[in-house]
Coordinates of C-alpha atoms and ligand atoms in Angstrom, one line a residue:
X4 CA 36.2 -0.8 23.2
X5 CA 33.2 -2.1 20.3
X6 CA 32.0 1.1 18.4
X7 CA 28.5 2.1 18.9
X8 CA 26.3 0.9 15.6
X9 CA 24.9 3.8 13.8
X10 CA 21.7 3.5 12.6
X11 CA 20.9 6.4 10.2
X12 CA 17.6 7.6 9.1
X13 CA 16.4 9.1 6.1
X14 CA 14.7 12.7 6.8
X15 CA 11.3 12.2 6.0
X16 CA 8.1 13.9 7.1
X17 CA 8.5 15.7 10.6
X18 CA 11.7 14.0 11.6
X19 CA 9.7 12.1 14.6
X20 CA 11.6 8.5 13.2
X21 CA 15.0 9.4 14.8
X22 CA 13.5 9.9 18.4
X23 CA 11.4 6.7 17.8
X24 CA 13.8 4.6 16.7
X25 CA 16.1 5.1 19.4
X26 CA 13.6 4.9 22.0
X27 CA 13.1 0.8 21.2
X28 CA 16.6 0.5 19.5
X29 CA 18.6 1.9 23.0
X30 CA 22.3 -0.2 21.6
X31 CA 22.3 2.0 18.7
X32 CA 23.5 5.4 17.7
X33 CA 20.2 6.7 15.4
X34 CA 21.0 9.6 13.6
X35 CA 19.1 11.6 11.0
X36 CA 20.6 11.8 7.4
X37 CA 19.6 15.6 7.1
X38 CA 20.2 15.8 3.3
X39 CA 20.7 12.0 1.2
X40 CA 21.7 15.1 -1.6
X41 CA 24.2 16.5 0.5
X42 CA 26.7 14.8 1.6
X43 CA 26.2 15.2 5.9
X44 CA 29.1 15.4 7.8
X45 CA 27.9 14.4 10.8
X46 CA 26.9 10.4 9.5
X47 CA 29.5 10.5 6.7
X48 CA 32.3 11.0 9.6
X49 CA 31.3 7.8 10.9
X50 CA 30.3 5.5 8.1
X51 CA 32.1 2.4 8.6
X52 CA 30.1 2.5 12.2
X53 CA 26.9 2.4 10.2
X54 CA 25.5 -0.8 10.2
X55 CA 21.8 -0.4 9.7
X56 CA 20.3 2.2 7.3
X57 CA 16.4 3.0 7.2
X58 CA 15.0 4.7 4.2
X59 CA 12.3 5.4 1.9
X60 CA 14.5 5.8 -1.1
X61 CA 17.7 7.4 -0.4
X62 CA 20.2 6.7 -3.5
X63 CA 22.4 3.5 -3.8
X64 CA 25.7 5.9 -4.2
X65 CA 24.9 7.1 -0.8
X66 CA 24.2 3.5 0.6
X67 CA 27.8 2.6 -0.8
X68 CA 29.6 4.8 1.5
X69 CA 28.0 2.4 4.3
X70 CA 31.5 -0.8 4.3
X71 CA 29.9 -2.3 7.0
X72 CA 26.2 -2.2 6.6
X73 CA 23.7 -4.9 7.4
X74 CA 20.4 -4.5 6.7
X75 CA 18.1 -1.7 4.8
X76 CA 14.5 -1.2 6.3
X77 CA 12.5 0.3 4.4
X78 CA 9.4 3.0 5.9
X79 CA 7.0 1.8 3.8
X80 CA 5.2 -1.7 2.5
X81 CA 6.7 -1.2 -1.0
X82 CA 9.6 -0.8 -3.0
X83 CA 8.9 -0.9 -6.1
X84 CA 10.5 3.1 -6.7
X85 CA 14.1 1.3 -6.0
X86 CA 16.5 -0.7 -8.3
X87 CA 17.3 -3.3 -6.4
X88 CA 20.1 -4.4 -8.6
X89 CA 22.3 -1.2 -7.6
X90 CA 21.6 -1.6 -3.8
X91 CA 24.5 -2.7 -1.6
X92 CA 24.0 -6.8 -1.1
X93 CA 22.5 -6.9 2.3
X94 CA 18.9 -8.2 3.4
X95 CA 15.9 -5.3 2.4
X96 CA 13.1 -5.3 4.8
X97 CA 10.3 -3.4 4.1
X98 CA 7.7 -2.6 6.4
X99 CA 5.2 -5.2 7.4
X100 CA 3.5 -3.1 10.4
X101 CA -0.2 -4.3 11.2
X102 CA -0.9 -1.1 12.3
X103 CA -0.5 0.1 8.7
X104 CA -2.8 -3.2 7.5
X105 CA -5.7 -2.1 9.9
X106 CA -5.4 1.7 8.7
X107 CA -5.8 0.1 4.8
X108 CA -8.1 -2.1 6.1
X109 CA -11.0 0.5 7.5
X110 CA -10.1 3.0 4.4
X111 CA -11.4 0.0 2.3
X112 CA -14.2 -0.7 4.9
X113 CA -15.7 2.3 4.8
X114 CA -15.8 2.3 1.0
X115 CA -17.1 -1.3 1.2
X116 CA -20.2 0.0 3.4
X117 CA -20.7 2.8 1.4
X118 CA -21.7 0.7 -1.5
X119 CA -23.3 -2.2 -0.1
X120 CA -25.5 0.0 1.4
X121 CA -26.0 2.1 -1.9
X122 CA -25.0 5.4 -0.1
X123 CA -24.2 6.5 -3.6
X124 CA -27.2 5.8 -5.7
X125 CA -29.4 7.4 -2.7
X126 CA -26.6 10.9 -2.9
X127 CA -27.9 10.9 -6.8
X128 CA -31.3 10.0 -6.0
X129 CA -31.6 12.9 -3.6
X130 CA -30.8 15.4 -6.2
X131 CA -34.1 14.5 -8.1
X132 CA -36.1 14.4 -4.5
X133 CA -36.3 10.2 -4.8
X134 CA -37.6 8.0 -2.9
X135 CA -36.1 4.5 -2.8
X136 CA -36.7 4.6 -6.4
X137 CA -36.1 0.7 -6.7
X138 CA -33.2 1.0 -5.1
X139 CA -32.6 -1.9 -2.6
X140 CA -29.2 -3.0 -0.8
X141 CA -28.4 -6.3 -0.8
X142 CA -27.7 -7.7 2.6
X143 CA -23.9 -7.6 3.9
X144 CA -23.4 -11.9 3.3
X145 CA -24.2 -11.3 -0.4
X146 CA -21.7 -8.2 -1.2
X147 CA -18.8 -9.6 -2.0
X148 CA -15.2 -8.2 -1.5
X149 CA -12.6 -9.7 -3.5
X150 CA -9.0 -8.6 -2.6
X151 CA -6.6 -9.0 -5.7
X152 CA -2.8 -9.3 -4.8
X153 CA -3.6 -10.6 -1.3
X154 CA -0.4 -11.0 0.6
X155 CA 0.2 -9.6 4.3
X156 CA -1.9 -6.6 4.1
X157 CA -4.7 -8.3 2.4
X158 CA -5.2 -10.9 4.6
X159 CA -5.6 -7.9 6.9
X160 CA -8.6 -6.2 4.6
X161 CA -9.9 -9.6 4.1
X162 CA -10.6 -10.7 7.6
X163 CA -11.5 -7.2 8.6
X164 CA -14.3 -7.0 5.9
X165 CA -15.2 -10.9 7.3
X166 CA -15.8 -9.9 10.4
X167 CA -18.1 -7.4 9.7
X168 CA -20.1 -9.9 7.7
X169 CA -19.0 -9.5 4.0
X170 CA -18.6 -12.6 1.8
X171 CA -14.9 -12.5 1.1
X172 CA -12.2 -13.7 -1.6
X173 CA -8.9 -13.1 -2.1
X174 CA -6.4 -13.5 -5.1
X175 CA -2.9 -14.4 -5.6
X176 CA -0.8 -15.8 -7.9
X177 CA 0.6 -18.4 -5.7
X178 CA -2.7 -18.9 -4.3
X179 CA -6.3 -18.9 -5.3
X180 CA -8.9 -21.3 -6.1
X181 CA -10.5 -19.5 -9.7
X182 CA -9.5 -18.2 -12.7
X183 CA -8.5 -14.4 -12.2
X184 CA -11.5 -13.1 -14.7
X185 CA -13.6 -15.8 -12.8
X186 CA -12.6 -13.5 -9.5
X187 CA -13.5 -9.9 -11.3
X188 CA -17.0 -11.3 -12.4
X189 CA -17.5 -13.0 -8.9
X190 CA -16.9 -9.8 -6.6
X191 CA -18.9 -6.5 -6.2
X192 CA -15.6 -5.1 -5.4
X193 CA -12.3 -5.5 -6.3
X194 CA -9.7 -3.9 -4.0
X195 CA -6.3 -3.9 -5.6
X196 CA -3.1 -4.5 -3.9
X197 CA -1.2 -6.0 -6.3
X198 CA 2.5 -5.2 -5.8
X199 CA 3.6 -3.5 -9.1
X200 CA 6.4 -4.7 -10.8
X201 CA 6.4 -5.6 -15.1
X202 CA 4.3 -8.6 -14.6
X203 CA 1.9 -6.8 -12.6
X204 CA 1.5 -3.3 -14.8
X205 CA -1.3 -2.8 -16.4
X206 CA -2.5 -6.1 -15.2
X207 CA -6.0 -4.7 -14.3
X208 CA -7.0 -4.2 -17.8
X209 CA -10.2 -4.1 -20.3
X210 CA -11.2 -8.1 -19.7
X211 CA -10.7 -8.0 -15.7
X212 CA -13.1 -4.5 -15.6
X213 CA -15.5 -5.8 -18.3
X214 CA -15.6 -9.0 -16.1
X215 CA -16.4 -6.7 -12.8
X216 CA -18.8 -5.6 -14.6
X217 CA -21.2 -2.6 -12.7
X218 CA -18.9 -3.4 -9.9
X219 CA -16.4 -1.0 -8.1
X220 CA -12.5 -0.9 -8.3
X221 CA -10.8 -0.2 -5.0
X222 CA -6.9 1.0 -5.7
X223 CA -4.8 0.9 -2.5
X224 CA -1.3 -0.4 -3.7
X225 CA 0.2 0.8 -6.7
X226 CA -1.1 3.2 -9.7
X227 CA 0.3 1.4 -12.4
X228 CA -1.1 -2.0 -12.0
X229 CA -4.5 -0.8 -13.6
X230 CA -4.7 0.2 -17.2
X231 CA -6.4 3.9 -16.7
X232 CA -7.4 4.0 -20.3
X233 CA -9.0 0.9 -19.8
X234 CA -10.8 2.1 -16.3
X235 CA -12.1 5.8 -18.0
X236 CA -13.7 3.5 -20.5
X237 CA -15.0 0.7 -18.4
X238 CA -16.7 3.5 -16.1
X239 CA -18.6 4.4 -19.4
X240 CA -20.1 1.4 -19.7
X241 CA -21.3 -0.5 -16.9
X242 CA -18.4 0.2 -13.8
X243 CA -20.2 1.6 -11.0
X244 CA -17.0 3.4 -9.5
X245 CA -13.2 3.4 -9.3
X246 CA -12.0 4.7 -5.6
X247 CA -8.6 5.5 -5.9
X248 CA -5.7 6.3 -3.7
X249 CA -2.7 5.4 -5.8
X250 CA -1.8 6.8 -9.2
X251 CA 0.7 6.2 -12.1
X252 CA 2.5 9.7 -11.6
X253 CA 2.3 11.3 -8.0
X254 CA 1.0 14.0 -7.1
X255 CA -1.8 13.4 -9.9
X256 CA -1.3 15.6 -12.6
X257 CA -4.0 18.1 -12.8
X258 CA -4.8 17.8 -16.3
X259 CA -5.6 14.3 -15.1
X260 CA -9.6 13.3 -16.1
X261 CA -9.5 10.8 -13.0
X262 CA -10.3 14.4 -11.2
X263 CA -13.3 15.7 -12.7
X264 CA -14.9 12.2 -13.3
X265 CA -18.2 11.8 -11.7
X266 CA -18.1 7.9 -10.5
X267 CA -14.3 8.5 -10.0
X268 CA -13.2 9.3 -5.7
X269 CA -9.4 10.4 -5.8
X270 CA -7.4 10.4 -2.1
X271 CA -4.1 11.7 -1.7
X272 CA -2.1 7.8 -1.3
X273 CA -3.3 8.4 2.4
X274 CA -5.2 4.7 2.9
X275 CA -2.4 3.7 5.0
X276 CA 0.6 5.6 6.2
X277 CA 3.6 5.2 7.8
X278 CA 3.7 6.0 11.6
X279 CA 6.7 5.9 13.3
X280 CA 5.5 5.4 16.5
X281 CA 4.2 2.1 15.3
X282 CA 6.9 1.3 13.0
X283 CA 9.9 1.8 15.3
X284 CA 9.4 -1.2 17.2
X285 CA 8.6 -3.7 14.2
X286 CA 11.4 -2.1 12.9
X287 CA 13.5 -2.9 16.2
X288 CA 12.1 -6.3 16.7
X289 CA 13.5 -7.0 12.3
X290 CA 17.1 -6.2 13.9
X291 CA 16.9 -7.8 16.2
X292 CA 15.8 -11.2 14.5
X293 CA 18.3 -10.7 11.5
X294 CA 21.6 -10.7 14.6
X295 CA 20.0 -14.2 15.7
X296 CA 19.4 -15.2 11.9
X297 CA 15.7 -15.7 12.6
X298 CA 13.2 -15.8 10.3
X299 CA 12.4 -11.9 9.3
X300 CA 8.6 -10.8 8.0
X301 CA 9.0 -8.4 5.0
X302 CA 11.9 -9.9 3.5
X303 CA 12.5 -8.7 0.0
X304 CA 13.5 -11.7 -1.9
X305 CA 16.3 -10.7 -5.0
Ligands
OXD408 C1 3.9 2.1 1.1 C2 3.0 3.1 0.6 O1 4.4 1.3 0.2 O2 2.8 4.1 1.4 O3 4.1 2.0 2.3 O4 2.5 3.1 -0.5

């Protein structure tokens, strides 16, 4: 009689994957990896019946012990934290669930709104007891949002800012229709999901921010693709504010000046999360289309 594929899970957050998962996945055997540090008894006892691992970042010596794995899905949109050269040689999915997208999506809305309707010049302005005090928003069709890096999730920020009325542009390397400083000096904000990796680090630098000008930097995908130094200095000239949910080093270091800074709004990487109960079953339907060789979203290409 066939084995039962095991499926195991890496032990992250409350635990709630493992009940997911094999709620949509019912031909599979999902168990939790309790400890990736530890060596588990329970999954190692069967690990030529593990054919499907799903992880955040457990370590590649641990992913050997799998003979007869297929596929790696990852819980989250990137994967930048692993080396992809030591993984085991099987197709890496990481998570494409639009769920996740609409979360990012209204964390950058909100921001959006708060700016194009001045909501932070009137908060200073109501320290001195002003009225108006010249300030006038512009109307929604002129505030433009520029996503830069705009693949899946993007597209997702992009239409959702659209369809609220906001002139939109996005930015890619494969695909855009201006120069990439032309794009900085063209938006009022720049929301940056870039993935990171070492063409991308740093890449939001002194000329992009001096080209954005007094506008506002949005940071939803990775720390590292902005040049901080560049940014602190950028908000002491014109830069009208950096909202930022993504840092170089996480947890941000407390000696950080990101912290303290007045025009600077720091959030815990919480723009868009990973929920398993939406997860599982983009995670199940990515099985299912790498057995019939389909065509699988999220496909890391090595
Ligand atoms: C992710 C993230 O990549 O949370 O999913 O940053």
């Amino acid at each position: 009689m066939a084995r039962t594929a095991v499926m195991v899970v890496e032990g992250i957050d409350d635990g709630t994957w493992v009940p997911h998962l094999a709620d949509v996945l019912p031909g599979f055997d999902v168990r939790l990896v309790a400890d990736p540090d530890v060596a588990d008894a329970d999954a190692d006892a069967d690990a030529d019946a593990v054919t499907h691992v799903v992880m955040w970042k457990l370590p590649a010596e641990r992913l050997a012990t799998y003979p007869n794995l297929e596929a790696i899905l990852l819980m989250g949109a990137g994967y930048n934290h692993l080396d992809l050269e030591t993984l085991p040689d099987v197709p890496l999915i990481r998570l494409i669930d639009p769920a996740m997208a609409n979360d990012i999506a209204l964390y950058v809305l909100s921001w959006v709104i708060h700016f194009q309707r001045d909501f932070d010049r009137f908060a200073a302005m109501a320290r001195t007891s002003t009225w108006r005090g010249g300030v006038s928003p512009v109307f929604t069709r002129d505030f433009v949002v520029g996503v830069f890096g705009a693949g899946v999730i993007g597209r997702t920020v992009l239409d959702t800012c659209a369809q609220h009325g906001f002139n939109t542009v996005g930015w890619s390397r494969s695909e855009h229709d201006r120069p990439i400083e032309q794009f900085f000096a063209d938006c009022d904000v720049v929301v940056d999901l870039v993935p990171l990796n070492e063409a991308t680090r740093g890449v939001i630098g002194a000329s992009e921010l001096a080209a954005l000008d007094d506008g506002v930097l949005i940071n939803v995908g990775r720390g590292a693709t902005v040049d901080t130094d560049a940014l602190l200095q950028a908000l002491d000239g014109p830069l009208r504010a950096a909202v930022l949910d993504v840092f170089d080093t996480e947890p941000l270091p407390s000696a950080s000046p990101l912290w303290q800074h007045p025009l600077v709004t720091v959030t815990p990487h919480v723009a868009g999360r990973s929920d398993p109960v939406t997860a599982a079953p983009v995670i199940a339907a990515s099985v299912a289309a790498l057995r019939a060789d389909a065509l699988v979203e999220g496909l890391v290409e090595r």
